[in-house]
XYZ file of C-alpha atoms in Angstrom:
744
model
C 48.554 58.280 77.074
C 46.254 61.023 78.301
C 43.269 59.145 76.958
C 43.752 56.240 79.325
C 41.238 57.662 81.791
C 37.882 55.973 81.213
C 34.771 58.147 81.154
C 33.160 55.854 83.662
C 35.963 56.532 86.117
C 35.030 60.192 86.433
C 32.231 59.312 88.831
C 34.531 57.294 91.041
C 36.455 58.556 93.957
C 39.899 59.585 92.922
C 42.376 57.858 95.160
C 45.003 60.500 94.621
C 45.630 63.276 97.093
C 43.050 66.083 97.406
C 43.774 68.836 94.965
C 45.996 71.324 96.675
C 49.025 73.291 95.690
C 52.059 72.297 97.688
C 54.078 75.255 98.810
C 57.164 75.497 100.976
C 57.612 78.232 103.493
C 60.392 79.137 105.900
C 59.446 78.643 109.521
C 60.948 80.440 112.515
C 63.904 78.060 112.561
C 64.720 78.700 108.908
C 63.592 75.250 107.778
C 61.449 74.458 104.787
C 57.968 73.500 105.964
C 55.407 71.816 103.732
C 52.124 73.762 103.637
C 49.275 72.676 101.367
C 47.709 75.801 99.947
C 43.942 75.658 99.667
C 42.566 76.726 96.282
C 39.947 79.046 97.737
C 40.216 79.550 101.481
C 37.372 82.018 101.446
C 35.036 79.166 100.640
C 35.965 77.508 103.876
C 34.274 80.236 105.859
C 30.972 81.706 104.847
C 28.482 83.775 106.761
C 24.819 84.070 106.020
C 23.412 87.546 105.754
C 19.813 88.357 106.588
C 17.537 91.084 107.928
C 18.392 90.244 111.501
C 21.595 91.063 113.323
C 23.238 87.704 112.535
C 25.591 89.025 109.818
C 28.987 90.180 111.077
C 30.089 93.687 110.046
C 32.854 92.981 107.559
C 33.114 96.375 105.872
C 32.284 99.971 106.732
C 28.963 99.702 104.903
C 28.162 96.540 106.854
C 29.117 98.362 110.017
C 26.708 101.170 109.146
C 23.954 98.657 108.495
C 24.656 96.986 111.823
C 24.663 100.400 113.500
C 21.256 101.165 112.012
C 19.945 97.831 113.251
C 21.356 98.417 116.705
C 19.874 101.901 116.763
C 16.518 100.449 115.789
C 16.770 98.091 118.742
C 17.828 100.770 121.209
C 16.652 104.146 119.978
C 13.148 103.010 119.058
C 12.338 102.009 122.671
C 13.875 105.276 123.819
C 11.715 107.135 121.319
C 8.745 105.161 122.605
C 9.530 106.239 126.156
C 10.044 109.772 124.896
C 6.653 109.719 123.143
C 5.009 108.339 126.257
C 6.682 111.038 128.336
C 5.479 113.730 125.940
C 1.989 112.256 126.052
C 1.998 112.103 129.835
C 3.362 115.629 130.021
C 0.704 116.984 127.687
C -1.993 115.017 129.499
C -0.779 116.339 132.839
C -0.714 119.880 131.492
C -4.235 119.435 130.145
C -5.401 118.007 133.461
C -3.761 120.872 135.304
C -5.484 123.353 133.018
C -8.829 121.673 133.599
C -8.299 121.703 137.349
C -7.358 125.350 137.301
C -10.404 126.132 135.154
C -12.593 124.167 137.563
C -11.120 126.027 140.483
C -11.756 129.338 138.766
C -15.324 128.275 138.031
C -15.806 127.267 141.649
C -14.351 130.543 142.921
C -16.630 132.307 140.485
C -19.638 130.331 141.756
C -18.729 131.219 145.344
C -18.667 134.889 144.385
C -22.013 134.456 142.653
C -23.353 132.833 145.809
C -22.213 135.817 147.812
C -23.904 138.118 145.289
C -27.118 136.121 145.653
C -26.838 136.422 149.423
C -26.426 140.215 149.274
C -29.291 140.567 146.795
C -31.478 138.455 149.083
C -30.541 140.578 152.062
C -31.138 143.815 150.140
C -34.504 142.480 148.999
C -35.514 141.561 152.535
C -34.427 144.947 153.856
C -36.379 146.690 151.127
C -39.464 144.619 151.953
C -38.940 145.463 155.615
C -38.735 149.136 154.710
C -42.012 148.896 152.794
C -43.756 147.097 155.652
C -45.148 148.567 158.835
C -41.868 147.780 160.583
C -40.004 150.202 158.437
C -37.719 152.747 160.068
C -38.263 156.366 159.400
C -35.276 156.637 156.998
C -33.495 154.366 154.473
C -30.162 154.761 156.217
C -30.057 151.099 157.265
C -30.362 150.139 153.560
C -27.223 151.972 152.513
C -24.923 149.342 153.997
C -26.715 146.617 152.015
C -26.548 148.659 148.839
C -22.803 149.086 149.223
C -22.290 145.370 149.988
C -24.307 144.400 146.907
C -22.341 146.745 144.664
C -19.048 145.351 145.998
C -20.241 141.789 145.358
C -20.992 142.748 141.763
C -17.588 144.363 141.378
C -15.723 141.350 142.828
C -16.947 139.014 140.101
C -13.846 138.046 138.046
C -15.847 137.567 134.859
C -19.142 139.110 133.920
C -21.333 136.481 132.236
C -23.607 138.859 130.407
C -24.015 136.467 127.508
C -25.646 133.861 129.751
C -28.922 135.777 129.906
C -31.234 133.927 127.538
C -33.566 136.955 127.178
C -30.686 139.280 126.292
C -31.847 141.953 128.663
C -29.741 145.076 128.665
C -29.573 145.385 132.434
C -27.542 142.138 132.576
C -25.199 142.841 129.693
C -22.571 144.604 131.838
C -21.795 145.296 135.444
C -22.524 148.976 135.067
C -25.935 148.313 133.562
C -26.902 146.067 136.479
C -25.677 148.584 139.038
C -27.577 151.370 137.274
C -30.657 149.160 137.150
C -30.436 148.568 140.919
C -29.772 152.253 141.648
C -32.868 153.312 139.762
C -34.915 150.880 141.835
C -33.321 152.025 145.046
C -34.002 155.665 144.306
C -37.651 155.010 143.537
C -38.176 152.966 146.707
C -40.948 154.714 148.699
C -43.729 153.073 150.709
C -46.406 155.049 148.936
C -45.312 154.222 145.377
C -43.881 150.670 145.555
C -45.725 147.551 146.527
C -44.064 144.797 148.486
C -44.858 142.210 145.831
C -43.273 144.322 143.128
C -40.148 144.689 145.239
C -39.989 140.966 145.854
C -40.474 140.224 142.142
C -37.816 142.770 141.132
C -35.064 141.224 143.226
C -36.281 137.677 142.624
C -35.851 138.093 138.861
C -32.299 139.336 139.344
C -31.496 136.527 141.803
C -32.839 133.888 139.383
C -30.555 135.161 136.649
C -27.565 135.078 138.999
C -28.469 131.531 140.104
C -28.607 130.503 136.433
C -25.128 131.966 136.029
C -24.009 129.955 139.045
C -25.407 126.706 137.610
C -23.848 127.323 134.214
C -20.449 128.128 135.681
C -20.455 124.912 137.686
C -21.691 122.825 134.767
C -18.797 124.055 132.609
C -16.299 122.464 134.976
C -15.295 118.867 134.123
C -13.738 117.724 137.352
C -15.365 114.486 138.453
C -13.816 114.235 141.919
C -15.994 116.987 143.459
C -19.091 116.741 141.316
C -21.293 115.541 144.197
C -20.135 118.361 146.426
C -20.744 120.808 143.585
C -24.314 119.533 143.183
C -24.875 119.895 146.929
C -23.493 123.424 146.694
C -25.944 124.264 143.909
C -28.917 122.799 145.753
C -27.966 124.638 148.923
C -27.772 127.927 146.993
C -31.264 127.368 145.584
C -32.575 126.442 149.039
C -31.084 129.606 150.460
C -32.918 131.665 147.810
C -36.210 130.066 148.812
C -35.509 130.829 152.486
C -34.876 134.465 151.568
C -38.235 134.786 149.810
C -39.860 132.988 152.726
C -38.362 135.546 155.138
C -39.775 138.448 153.132
C -43.232 136.894 152.864
C -43.281 135.956 156.550
C -42.316 139.491 157.558
C -45.127 140.838 155.380
C -47.554 138.333 156.956
C -46.884 139.387 160.537
C -46.535 143.098 159.728
C -49.861 143.285 157.841
C -51.725 140.756 159.958
C -51.963 138.287 157.034
C -51.545 137.971 153.262
C -53.463 140.322 151.046
C -54.658 137.477 148.822
C -54.314 133.750 148.256
C -51.477 134.242 145.723
C -49.046 135.190 148.480
C -50.043 132.127 150.422
C -49.290 129.883 147.449
C -45.980 131.608 146.956
C -45.068 131.157 150.605
C -46.160 127.533 150.610
C -44.158 126.702 147.454
C -41.056 128.395 148.827
C -41.206 126.386 152.050
C -41.554 123.091 150.208
C -38.877 124.001 147.631
C -36.457 124.785 150.436
C -37.085 121.459 152.098
C -36.634 119.604 148.778
C -33.405 121.405 147.885
C -32.009 120.999 151.370
C -32.793 117.277 151.459
C -31.183 116.819 148.024
C -28.073 118.663 149.193
C -27.836 116.328 152.192
C -28.112 113.287 149.902
C -25.223 114.467 147.717
C -22.985 115.496 150.600
C -23.036 114.261 154.189
C -21.020 117.303 155.109
C -24.116 119.492 154.616
C -25.839 117.766 157.524
C -22.753 117.941 159.710
C -22.095 121.601 158.948
C -25.731 122.479 159.366
C -25.957 120.762 162.748
C -22.730 122.391 163.904
C -23.686 125.939 162.844
C -27.220 125.659 164.158
C -25.945 124.369 167.485
C -23.756 127.454 167.782
C -26.686 129.747 166.970
C -28.970 127.959 169.421
C -30.494 124.519 169.697
C -34.036 125.908 169.442
C -33.511 127.980 166.263
C -35.050 125.428 163.944
C -37.863 124.775 166.419
C -38.696 128.475 166.589
C -38.701 128.786 162.806
C -40.855 125.656 162.454
C -43.377 127.082 164.970
C -43.582 130.341 163.012
C -44.068 128.404 159.757
C -46.799 126.300 161.330
C -48.562 129.383 162.614
C -48.481 131.094 159.209
C -49.697 127.982 157.382
C -52.522 127.197 159.831
C -53.803 130.756 160.045
C -53.918 131.072 156.289
C -55.458 127.618 155.923
C -58.172 128.265 158.517
C -58.888 131.679 157.034
C -58.452 133.437 160.330
C -57.653 137.124 159.934
C -55.254 138.408 162.513
C -54.162 141.838 163.471
C -50.603 143.060 162.815
C -48.013 141.765 165.257
C -44.905 143.879 164.964
C -43.038 142.035 167.676
C -43.475 138.664 165.945
C -42.527 140.275 162.678
C -39.247 141.409 164.209
C -38.670 137.969 165.792
C -39.429 136.235 162.518
C -37.123 138.517 160.581
C -34.285 138.150 163.065
C -34.568 134.357 163.320
C -34.790 133.900 159.559
C -31.827 136.239 159.112
C -29.852 134.088 161.540
C -31.003 130.981 159.666
C -29.932 132.489 156.356
C -26.541 133.316 157.809
C -26.267 129.687 158.945
C -27.026 128.443 155.447
C -24.501 130.937 154.068
C -21.845 129.549 156.395
C -22.654 126.001 155.253
C -22.500 127.147 151.640
C -19.148 128.841 152.129
C -17.740 125.809 153.974
C -18.742 123.578 151.065
C -17.065 125.979 148.670
C -13.896 126.008 150.749
C -13.950 122.214 150.940
C -14.219 121.972 147.167
C -11.404 124.465 146.762
C -9.235 122.480 149.182
C -9.879 119.280 147.227
C -9.068 121.029 143.991
C -5.927 122.551 145.457
C -4.773 119.087 146.571
C -5.453 117.632 143.153
C -3.767 120.555 141.437
C -0.738 120.140 143.681
C -0.593 116.439 142.810
C -0.960 117.292 139.149
C 1.861 119.783 139.447
C 4.019 117.072 141.026
C 3.146 114.722 138.165
C 3.926 117.514 135.760
C 7.352 117.991 137.309
C 8.021 114.237 137.186
C 6.882 114.018 133.559
C 9.023 116.991 132.600
C 12.025 115.508 134.410
C 11.481 112.147 132.708
C 11.216 113.859 129.352
C 14.455 115.731 129.953
C 16.178 112.503 131.039
C 14.937 110.692 127.928
C 16.092 113.541 125.702
C 19.510 113.478 127.351
C 19.656 109.677 127.067
C 19.197 109.662 123.298
C 22.708 110.984 122.475
C 24.201 108.737 125.147
C 22.406 105.667 123.771
C 23.461 106.542 120.237
C 27.071 107.000 121.355
C 27.104 103.733 123.310
C 25.437 101.901 120.423
C 28.071 103.181 118.025
C 30.799 102.226 120.487
C 29.408 98.722 121.028
C 28.958 98.272 117.277
C 32.580 99.284 116.726
C 33.728 96.803 119.367
C 31.594 94.089 117.786
C 33.011 95.057 114.417
C 36.554 94.550 115.685
C 35.616 91.293 117.377
C 33.840 90.101 114.233
C 36.856 90.848 112.069
C 39.093 89.065 114.558
C 36.689 86.142 114.686
C 36.539 85.966 110.909
C 40.321 85.986 110.662
C 40.586 83.300 113.319
C 37.840 81.277 111.654
C 39.547 81.509 108.283
C 42.844 80.604 109.896
C 41.181 77.669 111.615
C 39.592 76.619 108.331
C 42.958 76.810 106.592
C 44.601 74.804 109.346
C 41.800 72.260 109.179
C 42.186 72.031 105.413
C 45.940 71.570 105.802
C 45.420 68.943 108.468
C 42.904 67.127 106.302
C 45.275 67.343 103.368
C 48.093 65.865 105.441
C 45.799 63.124 106.737
C 44.669 62.333 103.202
C 48.331 62.033 102.228
C 48.854 59.479 104.978
C 45.539 57.638 104.771
C 43.035 57.242 101.919
C 40.189 59.713 102.119
C 37.374 57.205 102.842
C 39.456 55.626 105.608
C 40.532 59.034 106.935
C 36.898 60.169 107.126
C 36.086 57.134 109.223
C 39.082 57.788 111.465
C 37.989 61.412 111.967
C 34.571 60.169 113.063
C 36.240 57.868 115.622
C 34.998 54.748 113.909
C 36.674 51.409 114.506
C 38.607 50.554 111.341
C 39.052 46.817 110.851
C 41.569 45.266 108.435
C 40.007 44.603 105.050
C 40.765 41.823 102.593
C 40.935 42.723 98.919
C 40.531 39.839 96.505
C 42.520 41.380 93.699
C 44.524 44.602 93.355
C 47.379 45.764 91.182
C 50.565 47.113 92.763
C 53.231 49.127 90.950
C 56.766 49.675 92.256
C 59.352 51.957 90.670
C 62.761 53.340 91.521
C 65.494 55.501 90.046
C 68.298 53.710 88.277
C 71.739 54.416 89.763
C 70.285 56.407 92.660
C 72.906 55.318 95.184
C 75.736 56.455 92.973
C 73.930 59.758 92.384
C 73.606 60.265 96.127
C 77.356 59.827 96.497
C 78.255 62.215 93.711
C 75.630 64.925 94.293
C 74.884 67.121 97.271
C 71.987 66.403 99.601
C 70.127 69.519 98.439
C 70.409 68.400 94.812
C 69.062 64.969 95.713
C 66.145 66.500 97.632
C 65.343 68.878 94.769
C 65.473 65.972 92.326
C 63.139 63.812 94.389
C 60.747 66.713 94.972
C 60.592 67.509 91.271
C 60.213 63.850 90.318
C 57.554 63.013 92.903
C 55.574 66.170 92.181
C 55.441 65.171 88.525
C 54.441 61.592 89.407
C 51.803 62.771 91.910
C 50.344 65.178 89.386
C 50.220 62.374 86.842
C 48.545 60.010 89.337
C 45.704 62.486 89.915
C 44.206 61.467 86.573
C 44.113 57.802 87.562
C 42.217 55.821 90.129
C 45.288 55.011 92.181
C 46.565 55.373 95.711
C 50.199 56.112 96.520
C 51.469 53.585 99.041
C 54.948 54.796 99.861
C 57.935 56.832 98.772
C 61.065 55.380 100.343
C 64.139 57.219 99.073
C 63.909 56.693 95.310
C 61.286 53.947 95.528
C 57.713 54.919 94.572
C 54.901 52.418 95.140
C 51.236 52.825 94.155
C 48.194 50.564 94.071
C 44.832 50.493 92.335
C 41.780 48.585 93.511
C 41.790 49.716 97.142
C 40.289 51.009 99.305
C 37.523 51.397 96.680
C 37.288 48.231 94.652
C 37.144 48.527 90.865
C 37.564 46.169 87.924
C 39.857 48.496 86.000
C 42.774 48.439 88.414
C 45.079 46.487 86.035
C 44.562 48.838 83.100
C 44.768 51.882 85.383
C 48.196 50.856 86.665
C 49.382 49.813 83.191
C 48.326 53.116 81.635
C 49.897 55.034 84.508
C 53.187 53.129 84.146
C 53.299 53.695 80.388
C 52.598 57.407 80.793
C 55.212 57.609 83.545
C 57.847 56.106 81.230
C 56.769 58.567 78.542
C 57.032 61.437 81.049
C 60.515 60.396 82.161
C 61.670 60.026 78.557
C 60.355 63.376 77.359
C 60.936 65.622 80.331
C 64.459 64.403 81.106
C 64.978 64.984 84.809
C 68.652 65.980 84.979
C 70.796 66.057 88.092
C 74.329 67.401 88.385
C 74.044 68.798 84.812
C 74.987 65.510 83.163
C 73.002 62.694 84.681
C 69.653 61.860 83.089
C 67.201 60.184 85.434
C 65.745 56.843 84.388
C 63.307 54.622 86.248
C 62.457 50.972 86.250
C 58.960 49.718 86.996
C 57.483 46.449 88.196
C 53.779 45.526 88.302
C 52.007 42.622 89.977
C 48.332 41.671 90.433
C 46.907 39.674 93.323
C 45.209 39.733 96.743
C 46.242 41.695 99.807
C 45.098 42.860 103.227
C 44.971 46.565 104.178
C 44.170 48.333 107.408
C 45.125 50.969 109.971
C 48.172 50.103 112.062
C 49.108 51.900 115.303
C 46.953 54.323 117.286
C 49.504 57.016 118.209
C 50.521 57.671 114.617
C 48.128 55.633 112.484
C 49.366 54.343 109.153
C 47.496 52.645 106.354
C 49.403 49.402 105.833
C 49.074 47.054 102.827
C 50.547 43.559 103.267
C 50.693 40.417 101.192
C 52.763 38.546 98.627
C 51.294 40.761 95.935
C 53.330 43.681 97.287
C 56.446 41.520 97.558
C 56.085 40.275 93.996
C 55.650 43.845 92.719
C 58.983 44.699 94.367
C 60.546 41.628 92.733
C 59.207 42.717 89.336
C 60.823 46.120 89.851
C 64.183 44.629 90.871
C 64.260 42.504 87.722
C 63.301 45.389 85.444
C 65.677 47.643 83.520
C 65.922 51.355 82.828
C 62.733 52.928 81.477
C 61.045 49.558 81.086
C 58.025 47.938 82.729
C 58.337 44.414 84.049
C 55.031 42.660 84.852
C 54.135 39.349 86.430
C 52.226 36.534 84.798
C 49.001 37.511 86.591
C 49.205 41.057 85.286
C 50.084 39.771 81.836
C 47.007 37.512 81.779
C 44.695 40.398 82.736
C 46.177 42.783 80.165
C 46.195 40.136 77.451
C 42.439 39.681 77.820
C 41.866 43.354 76.997
C 43.800 43.076 73.726
C 44.881 46.690 74.011
C 48.504 46.265 75.006
C 51.708 45.048 73.386
C 53.250 42.533 75.781
C 56.522 40.700 75.273
C 57.657 37.608 77.058
C 61.062 37.682 78.672
C 63.545 34.881 78.984
C 62.448 32.638 81.757
C 64.207 33.239 85.052
C 63.887 30.132 87.119
C 60.410 28.668 87.051
C 58.729 32.070 86.700
C 57.836 33.897 83.555
C 57.953 37.694 83.375
C 56.847 40.018 80.619
C 57.647 43.426 79.246
C 54.791 45.922 78.932
C 55.705 47.644 75.654
C 52.861 49.882 74.557
C 49.135 50.405 74.487
C 47.074 50.144 71.322
C 43.376 50.865 70.696
C 40.850 52.702 72.883
C 39.044 49.920 74.630
C 38.575 47.312 71.834
C 40.709 44.274 71.381
C 43.651 44.925 69.097
C 43.961 42.840 65.922
C 46.891 40.617 65.137
C 47.798 42.899 62.243
C 48.109 45.879 64.590
C 50.220 43.884 66.954
C 52.459 42.537 64.178
C 52.968 46.007 62.740
C 53.904 47.408 66.116
C 56.196 44.500 66.910
C 57.952 44.845 63.570
C 58.397 48.581 64.206
C 60.527 47.961 67.241
C 63.260 45.923 65.612
C 65.676 46.950 68.287
C 63.725 44.931 70.757
C 64.251 41.761 68.729
C 67.978 42.129 69.117
C 67.608 42.648 72.824
C 65.422 39.561 72.953
C 68.134 37.495 71.408
C 70.589 38.909 73.858
C 68.262 38.486 76.846
C 70.670 37.598 79.591
C 70.636 34.337 81.381
C 70.215 34.535 85.111
C 73.978 34.574 85.515
C 74.437 37.183 82.811
C 71.543 39.282 84.077
C 72.890 39.262 87.542
C 76.362 40.113 86.307
C 75.078 43.056 84.255
C 73.003 44.385 87.093
C 75.886 43.806 89.432
C 78.094 46.000 87.300
C 75.400 48.684 87.259
C 74.616 48.606 90.982
C 77.973 47.683 92.330
C 78.521 48.152 96.058
C 75.098 49.756 96.653
C 73.794 48.764 100.082
C 70.153 48.717 101.207
C 67.981 50.797 101.443
C 69.261 52.799 98.458
C 69.560 49.793 96.185
C 69.091 46.049 96.538
C 69.823 43.572 93.797
C 67.732 40.505 94.379
C 68.046 37.167 92.619
C 64.788 35.492 91.692
C 63.666 33.200 94.514
C 61.983 29.865 94.117
C 59.078 30.882 91.951
C 56.782 28.971 89.656
C 53.830 29.766 87.532
C 51.437 28.504 90.153
C 52.428 31.434 92.353
C 51.054 33.937 89.821
C 47.430 34.787 89.660
C 45.959 32.900 86.712
C 43.103 34.751 85.138
C 40.280 32.530 84.025
C 38.004 33.234 81.090
C 35.195 31.376 82.774
C 32.096 32.986 84.275
C 33.894 33.288 87.548
C 35.337 36.595 88.672
C 37.952 38.074 86.371
C 40.653 37.738 88.988
C 39.312 34.797 90.994
C 41.791 33.272 93.355
C 41.714 31.145 96.404
C 41.334 33.517 99.319
C 43.995 32.960 101.930
C 43.069 32.761 105.540
C 43.713 35.904 107.570
C 46.293 34.175 109.689
C 48.246 33.184 106.591
C 48.916 36.796 105.568
C 52.556 37.618 105.952
C 53.786 40.442 108.190
C 54.629 43.877 106.801
C 58.371 43.184 107.103
C 59.463 41.049 104.183
C 62.645 38.963 103.837
C 64.093 37.745 100.595
C 66.280 34.669 101.141
C 69.015 33.358 98.962
C 67.519 31.202 96.195
C 68.109 27.466 96.519
C 66.918 26.382 93.105
C 69.612 24.150 91.684
C 68.337 24.822 88.177
C 69.564 28.389 88.341
C 72.939 28.716 86.755
C 75.942 29.709 88.667
C 74.481 30.141 92.148
C 78.035 30.361 93.520
C 78.503 33.573 91.574
C 75.318 35.047 93.073
C 76.419 34.116 96.556
C 79.410 36.396 96.204
C 77.139 39.393 96.653
C 76.353 39.455 100.365
C 73.870 42.259 99.835
C 71.444 39.870 98.134
C 70.963 37.876 101.303
C 68.457 38.651 104.083
C 67.379 41.994 102.638
C 64.462 43.271 104.692
C 62.098 45.748 103.139
C 59.868 47.616 105.571
C 56.507 48.054 103.882
C 54.717 49.982 106.593
C 52.861 51.881 103.962
C 50.784 54.955 104.735
């Protein structure tokens, strides 16, 4: 019988329950609870895994991967901040170093400026000594010599390598001092000319001024570059004023210049001073302010006096007028120019102090930034272990939560699968899916279906003789076997009421093989019962009787609180009648089912004695695999079951049949057993199958309002043609038997 499943049916929806293993488990109250076990619960819950952080940490390796990802999200920004802090710290340190180098260069330039000033003063004093205004001794020069030597000694660095001519007198401090001492010792009015003395000191001063320019140019601080340029220009202007003082002193002491060369020198020095001084004022407004302030302290007419002397020198030389020596004017000129040089020195020193103050402020700010950067770096370094610890802690918490969530999700999936399984047991899967989506399920009319009803013979007597646990175990074993068998057929189980098992094919998915499906299932069920031998109470062998009917019905969802899939119609009633008039391990079918099976030619069918106006048939066996069986095959099979011929001859009359069944099911009340006489029934009530081009199971469709209610009542037959109705009336249990067919 296992070959009854058609290959074409494999693509159809199986109307049996979803495949699940039924297990029973003790609940808290000690009761047996039905739990459908899902084949693979792990498939119910799946998590995608990718390169992002969307995969839950299920194992320790997953946790480590998640920890690495979390560290990438947290530690990398911290490392970025740490790198930025290191960069800022190094940049601040570099800036601080540059500022300190600039400050050192500026301090060095200030010292060089002081050296220039002392060399200028020593030069002027030497020129004064060589002029007619000279004192009798060189005692007044000693103080200037000492001041110049101290200025040379105070230089923090000796820039001997800055001399482009690589002269030995500028290679070291000692060489320069020795060079000056030799000149000082040889200074006598009779042996040294004034011009030679001026040139000697001027060469040294030019070298020192070059050192000053180079030291300032090496600094890279942009904030004070204008002030530094003004400082340089003012230093150069001061050098020109010093030469001018010496030449002017010589002019008044000698009564004029010896030749035109001195005039050109004086003229160029005056104009160079004015150019340098004007440039210094353009680069720094403070030069003008300081100059005005210092000059005002020295006397408002200082510049006017100097300008008058300059004008006198220039005009006398220009007009070619030779004058006689004027010692008094020479002294006035020297004193005023000395005061003017001191004023320029004060302005120069104020500019240097201003630059140093600016640099000190910037250096202080840089030091503050350095402290902040260092503090930030320390904080970032200390934060790294804390961030790593917190990341590991959070990852561990997430790991626990993920495991809990996975367990809950799997539990929810299992519960959902169990719920779905229970729903599919109550309602067909297509209908249940619509119910779960809150769709409105309307009753549906099915033109033709095949219903099978079966029960256990002598069940009421078994229930009296056996314990309740034995009965439950028997029914569980029997129904599990039947359910497992039904999984291979396109059928839907309608109801199991005590020992009654009802199934249908052709709904809710319509198919044209419903008759053969039910027939094959019934034959295989009889074969299963015969071979397996379900035994109860160690001596009773279970037997079943089966009835099959084909016809129309209406099916739909009834009730909203506890919905049930209900199938109503005379087709269901007639299937129950077929079962009641069947015998042990035999299949009783109606005329409509007989007609449909006869057309296939694959089944051995045997007509029973007519009960009333209705004809019923025995379904004996199946032959062939889809082709019509030949008469020879049928005759050979019929002849092989000779025992059936004897039973045919002894087919009981209605009275005899009822008497035999009455002896078998004596005193068995409903719902365990009901013995029903055949009601008024004729062949027109069966579904006649036509061989025409119409539908295989065409039948006049009843109106919806004509469909009978789910509760069915079998009345006492009134057909006078039935023999011995008085004998049937003795059994009060055959009257007004109501069968509740609220089928789920």
